[in-house]
CSV table of C-alpha atoms in Angstrom, one decimal:
chain,number,residue,atom,x,y,z
A,1,MET,CA,101.0,79.0,103.4
A,2,GLU,CA,99.9,80.9,106.5
A,3,ALA,CA,97.2,83.4,106.0
A,4,LYS,CA,96.8,86.7,107.8
A,5,ALA,CA,93.6,88.7,107.4
A,6,TRP,CA,92.6,92.3,108.0
A,7,GLU,CA,88.8,92.9,108.0
A,8,TYR,CA,86.9,96.1,107.5
A,9,SER,CA,83.2,96.7,107.7
A,10,SER,CA,81.3,99.5,106.0
A,11,ASN,CA,77.8,98.1,106.4
A,12,GLU,CA,74.9,100.6,106.2
A,13,ASP,CA,73.7,99.7,109.8
A,14,SER,CA,77.0,100.6,111.4
A,15,ASP,CA,77.5,103.7,113.6
A,16,ASP,CA,78.9,107.0,112.5
A,17,ASN,CA,82.2,106.0,113.9
A,18,ASP,CA,82.7,102.5,112.5
A,19,GLU,CA,85.2,100.1,113.8
A,20,VAL,CA,87.9,98.7,111.7
A,21,TYR,CA,89.1,95.2,112.8
A,22,LEU,CA,92.5,93.8,112.2
A,23,GLN,CA,92.6,90.1,112.7
A,24,ASN,CA,95.6,87.8,112.6
A,25,ALA,CA,94.1,84.5,111.4
A,26,SER,CA,96.9,82.4,112.8
A,27,ASP,CA,96.3,83.3,116.5
A,28,GLU,CA,92.7,84.7,116.3
A,29,GLU,CA,93.7,87.7,118.5
A,30,ASP,CA,91.5,90.7,117.6
A,31,LEU,CA,92.6,94.3,117.5
A,32,HIS,CA,90.5,97.2,116.5
A,33,PHE,CA,90.6,100.9,116.0
A,34,THR,CA,88.1,103.6,115.2
A,35,SER,CA,87.9,105.1,111.7
A,36,SER,CA,85.2,106.7,109.6
A,37,SER,CA,83.9,104.1,107.2
A,38,LEU,CA,82.9,106.4,104.4
A,39,PRO,CA,84.2,109.8,103.4
A,40,LYS,CA,81.9,112.6,104.7
A,41,LEU,CA,80.7,114.9,102.0
A,42,GLN,CA,82.2,118.4,102.7
A,43,PHE,CA,81.1,121.8,101.4
A,44,ARG,CA,84.2,123.7,100.3
A,45,ASN,CA,84.6,127.2,99.2
A,46,VAL,CA,87.4,126.3,96.8
A,47,LYS,CA,87.3,123.1,94.8
A,48,SER,CA,89.5,121.6,92.1
A,49,LYS,CA,87.9,121.2,88.7
A,50,ALA,CA,88.3,118.4,86.2
A,51,MET,CA,86.9,117.4,82.8
A,52,TRP,CA,85.7,113.9,82.3
A,53,ASN,CA,86.8,112.2,79.0
A,54,GLU,CA,84.5,109.2,78.3
A,55,GLU,CA,86.9,107.8,75.7
A,56,THR,CA,89.9,107.6,78.0
A,57,GLY,CA,87.8,106.8,81.2
A,58,MET,CA,89.8,109.5,83.0
A,59,ALA,CA,89.4,113.1,84.1
A,60,GLU,CA,91.8,115.9,83.2
A,61,VAL,CA,92.4,118.4,86.0
A,62,ILE,CA,91.9,121.9,84.7
A,63,GLU,CA,91.8,123.8,88.0
A,64,LYS,CA,94.0,122.5,90.8
A,65,ASN,CA,93.5,123.4,94.5
A,66,GLY,CA,94.8,121.8,97.7
A,67,LYS,CA,97.7,119.6,98.6
A,68,MET,CA,96.0,116.3,97.6
A,69,TRP,CA,97.5,116.5,94.1
A,70,VAL,CA,101.0,115.7,95.5
A,71,SER,CA,99.8,112.0,95.8
A,72,THR,CA,96.8,111.8,93.6
A,73,GLY,CA,96.6,111.5,89.8
A,74,ILE,CA,99.3,110.7,87.2
A,75,VAL,CA,101.2,113.4,85.3
A,76,ARG,CA,101.6,113.5,81.6
A,77,SER,CA,102.9,116.4,79.6
A,78,GLY,CA,102.5,118.8,82.5
A,79,LYS,CA,98.8,117.8,83.1
A,80,ILE,CA,97.3,115.7,85.9
A,81,TYR,CA,94.8,113.0,85.0
A,82,THR,CA,92.7,111.0,87.5
A,83,THR,CA,91.3,107.5,87.2
A,84,ILE,CA,87.6,106.9,87.8
A,85,GLU,CA,88.2,105.7,91.3
A,86,GLU,CA,90.3,108.8,92.2
A,87,THR,CA,87.8,111.0,90.6
A,88,LEU,CA,84.8,109.5,92.4
A,89,TYR,CA,86.6,109.5,95.7
A,90,LEU,CA,87.5,113.2,95.5
A,91,MET,CA,83.9,114.0,94.4
A,92,GLU,CA,82.6,112.2,97.6
A,93,LEU,CA,84.9,114.4,99.7
A,94,GLY,CA,83.5,117.5,98.0
A,95,ALA,CA,87.0,118.3,96.8
A,96,LEU,CA,86.4,118.0,93.0
A,97,HIS,CA,83.9,119.6,90.6
A,98,LEU,CA,83.6,117.3,87.6
A,99,VAL,CA,82.3,118.5,84.2
A,100,ASP,CA,81.9,117.1,80.7
A,101,ASP,CA,83.4,118.5,77.5
A,102,GLU,CA,80.5,120.9,77.3
A,103,ASN,CA,81.3,122.2,80.8
A,104,SER,CA,78.1,120.7,82.2
A,105,SER,CA,78.3,119.3,85.7
A,106,ILE,CA,78.5,115.5,86.2
A,107,SER,CA,76.8,114.3,89.4
A,108,LEU,CA,77.9,111.7,91.9
A,109,VAL,CA,75.0,109.5,90.8
A,110,GLU,CA,76.3,109.5,87.2
A,111,MET,CA,79.8,108.5,88.4
A,112,TYR,CA,78.3,105.8,90.7
A,113,ASP,CA,76.5,104.4,87.6
A,114,LYS,CA,79.8,104.3,85.6
A,115,VAL,CA,81.6,102.4,88.4
A,116,ALA,CA,78.6,100.0,88.9
A,117,GLY,CA,78.7,99.4,85.1
A,118,ARG,CA,82.3,98.3,85.4
A,119,LYS,CA,83.5,101.2,83.2
A,120,SER,CA,87.1,102.5,82.8
A,121,GLY,CA,88.8,99.4,84.2
A,122,CYS,CA,87.0,99.7,87.5
A,123,CYS,CA,84.2,98.0,89.4
A,124,TRP,CA,82.4,98.7,92.6
A,125,GLU,CA,84.5,96.3,94.7
A,126,LEU,CA,87.7,97.8,93.4
A,127,PHE,CA,86.4,101.3,94.3
A,128,GLU,CA,85.5,100.2,97.8
A,129,ALA,CA,89.1,98.8,98.3
A,130,TYR,CA,90.6,102.1,97.0
A,131,ARG,CA,88.3,104.2,99.1
A,132,HIS,CA,89.1,102.3,102.3
A,133,LEU,CA,92.8,102.5,101.9
A,134,LYS,CA,92.8,106.1,100.7
A,135,SER,CA,90.6,107.1,103.7
A,136,LEU,CA,93.4,105.7,106.0
A,137,GLY,CA,96.0,107.9,104.3
A,138,TYR,CA,97.6,105.3,102.0
A,139,ILE,CA,99.0,106.5,98.6
A,140,ILE,CA,97.7,104.5,95.7
A,141,VAL,CA,98.2,104.2,92.0
A,142,ARG,CA,97.0,101.7,89.4
A,143,HIS,CA,99.6,98.9,89.1
A,144,GLY,CA,101.8,99.2,86.1
A,145,VAL,CA,101.0,102.9,85.5
A,146,ALA,CA,103.9,105.3,86.2
A,147,TRP,CA,103.2,108.4,88.4
A,148,SER,CA,105.0,110.4,85.8
A,149,LEU,CA,107.4,109.8,82.9
A,150,LYS,CA,110.1,111.5,85.0
A,151,SER,CA,109.8,108.7,87.6
A,152,ILE,CA,110.5,106.2,84.8
A,153,ARG,CA,113.6,108.1,83.7
A,154,ASN,CA,114.9,108.4,87.3
A,155,SER,CA,114.5,104.6,87.6
A,156,GLN,CA,116.4,104.1,84.4
A,157,LYS,CA,119.3,106.3,85.5
A,158,GLN,CA,119.5,104.5,88.9
A,159,ALA,CA,119.6,101.1,87.2
A,160,ALA,CA,122.3,102.3,84.8
A,161,LEU,CA,124.4,103.6,87.7
A,162,GLU,CA,124.1,100.3,89.5
A,163,GLY,CA,124.9,98.4,86.4
A,164,THR,CA,122.0,95.9,87.0
A,165,GLU,CA,120.6,93.5,84.4
A,166,GLU,CA,117.3,95.2,84.8
A,167,SER,CA,118.4,98.4,83.2
A,168,ALA,CA,117.6,97.3,79.6
A,169,GLN,CA,114.1,96.2,80.9
A,170,LEU,CA,113.5,99.6,82.5
A,171,VAL,CA,114.5,101.4,79.2
A,172,ASP,CA,112.0,99.2,77.4
A,173,MET,CA,109.4,99.9,80.0
A,174,GLY,CA,109.9,103.6,79.7
A,175,SER,CA,109.5,103.5,76.0
A,176,LYS,CA,106.2,101.6,76.4
A,177,LEU,CA,104.9,104.2,78.9
A,178,GLU,CA,105.6,107.0,76.4
A,179,LEU,CA,102.0,106.6,75.4
A,180,SER,CA,99.3,109.1,74.7
A,181,ILE,CA,96.8,109.4,77.6
A,182,SER,CA,94.1,108.2,75.3
A,183,LYS,CA,95.7,104.7,75.1
A,184,LEU,CA,96.7,104.3,78.7
A,185,PHE,CA,93.7,102.4,79.9
A,186,GLY,CA,92.3,101.3,76.6
A,187,GLU,CA,93.2,97.6,77.1
A,188,LEU,CA,92.6,97.2,80.8
A,189,LYS,CA,90.6,94.2,81.8
A,190,ILE,CA,89.1,93.9,85.3
A,191,ASN,CA,89.4,90.1,85.5
A,192,ASP,CA,93.1,89.8,84.5
A,193,LEU,CA,95.2,87.9,87.0
A,194,LYS,CA,97.5,90.7,87.9
A,195,PRO,CA,97.9,93.1,90.8
A,196,ASP,CA,95.4,96.0,90.7
A,197,PHE,CA,97.1,98.7,92.8
A,198,ASP,CA,100.6,99.8,94.0
A,199,VAL,CA,100.2,101.0,97.6
A,200,TYR,CA,102.5,103.2,99.6
A,201,LEU,CA,102.5,104.1,103.3
A,202,PRO,CA,101.3,107.6,104.2
A,203,ASP,CA,104.4,109.8,103.7
A,204,SER,CA,104.4,113.6,103.6
A,205,ARG,CA,107.7,113.4,101.6
A,206,PHE,CA,106.2,111.4,98.8
A,207,ARG,CA,107.1,112.7,95.3
A,208,LYS,CA,105.6,111.4,92.0
A,209,SER,CA,109.0,112.0,90.3
A,210,SER,CA,110.7,109.6,92.7
A,211,PRO,CA,108.1,107.4,94.4
A,212,GLY,CA,110.3,104.5,95.2
A,213,ASP,CA,109.0,101.0,95.6
A,214,PRO,CA,105.5,100.5,96.9
A,215,ASN,CA,105.0,99.1,100.3
A,216,PHE,CA,102.8,96.3,98.9
A,217,LEU,CA,100.8,95.4,95.8
A,218,LEU,CA,97.1,94.8,96.1
A,219,TYR,CA,95.0,92.3,94.1
A,220,LEU,CA,91.3,92.4,94.3
A,221,SER,CA,90.0,88.8,94.4
A,222,ARG,CA,86.8,88.3,92.4
A,223,ASP,CA,84.1,86.5,94.4
A,224,HIS,CA,86.5,84.1,96.2
A,225,LEU,CA,90.1,83.9,97.4
A,226,PRO,CA,92.5,82.7,94.7
A,227,CYS,CA,93.9,79.3,94.9
A,228,ARG,CA,97.6,78.6,95.8
A,229,ALA,CA,98.6,78.4,92.1
A,230,GLU,CA,97.0,81.8,91.4
A,231,ILE,CA,98.7,83.3,94.4
A,232,GLU,CA,102.1,82.0,93.3
A,233,ALA,CA,101.5,83.4,89.8
A,234,LEU,CA,100.6,86.8,91.3
A,235,GLU,CA,103.7,86.8,93.5
A,236,ARG,CA,105.9,86.1,90.5
A,237,GLN,CA,104.7,89.4,89.1
A,238,CYS,CA,105.6,91.4,92.3
A,239,GLY,CA,109.4,91.4,92.0
A,240,GLY,CA,109.8,90.7,95.7
A,241,ILE,CA,107.3,93.4,96.8
A,242,PRO,CA,104.8,92.0,99.3
A,243,LEU,CA,101.4,91.0,98.0
A,244,LYS,CA,98.0,91.5,99.7
A,245,ILE,CA,94.8,90.0,98.5
A,246,CYS,CA,91.6,92.0,98.9
A,247,LEU,CA,88.1,90.5,99.1
A,248,VAL,CA,85.0,92.7,99.2
A,249,THR,CA,81.7,91.0,100.3
A,250,GLU,CA,78.5,92.9,101.2
A,251,GLY,CA,80.3,96.1,102.2
A,252,ARG,CA,83.0,94.3,104.1
A,253,VAL,CA,86.6,94.9,102.9
A,254,SER,CA,89.1,92.2,104.0
A,255,PHE,CA,92.8,92.0,103.3
A,256,PHE,CA,94.8,88.8,103.3
A,257,SER,CA,98.6,88.1,103.2
A,258,PHE,CA,100.2,84.7,102.9
A,259,ASP,CA,103.5,83.6,104.4
A,260,LYS,CA,105.4,80.5,103.4
A,261,VAL,CA,106.0,78.2,106.4
A,262,GLU,CA,107.9,74.9,106.8
A,263,LEU,CA,106.2,72.2,108.7
A,264,PRO,CA,108.3,70.1,111.0
A,265,VAL,CA,109.3,66.7,109.8
A,266,LEU,CA,107.9,64.0,112.0
A,267,PRO,CA,110.2,61.2,113.1
């Protein structure tokens, strides 16, 4: 396998305009561009408001403002719910006011503690990967979680029209996703060997009802890069969609992809 790596640094001693480095490990040619490493807290006159549910590990949006909801949060029964990483990211931007079930405000520090405590199927490294990609404009959802039930039904209809063998599997998938929001993330395990995020390129035409296939799937590697057998096991779950491996170490977010290559046969 040939590895390609994209490295990103968000160290505390970096300048206000941090540099993001893209490195191709095969030829060691460096490219870089400027990007803000961390979202800058903004004071907004109008914020969205959401209520945190400790049992589900998600927030229910109760007041929606701004265009961000076109590509943020999943839709169930006409309501928008955000995962802990989405919730925290929006709070960092100053775009979301979060309250508990008694309408008392929840602070950023409290949410940082939840992520650091590996609550709600998330950990700090996973949040850093999400925050980095989201700050670059990518559209992201938890892997295996549909944007909306309508998107599943649209996939089922398309498969039926094409007469593919996957149509029965999609119908079964749709029935499994007809779950109450309280059960959606109840069995998530951070250390499962499966992709963590579906990632889409920035697209102003994106719709949750018909998102299409993601541009790539992202797997957060825990402490070290996976071995070849683990990478192959992950790729089998991707259905032909490219896989990228993410490694977060001391504030540096790196992305790796692997290509299969054939070595020449020596005479």
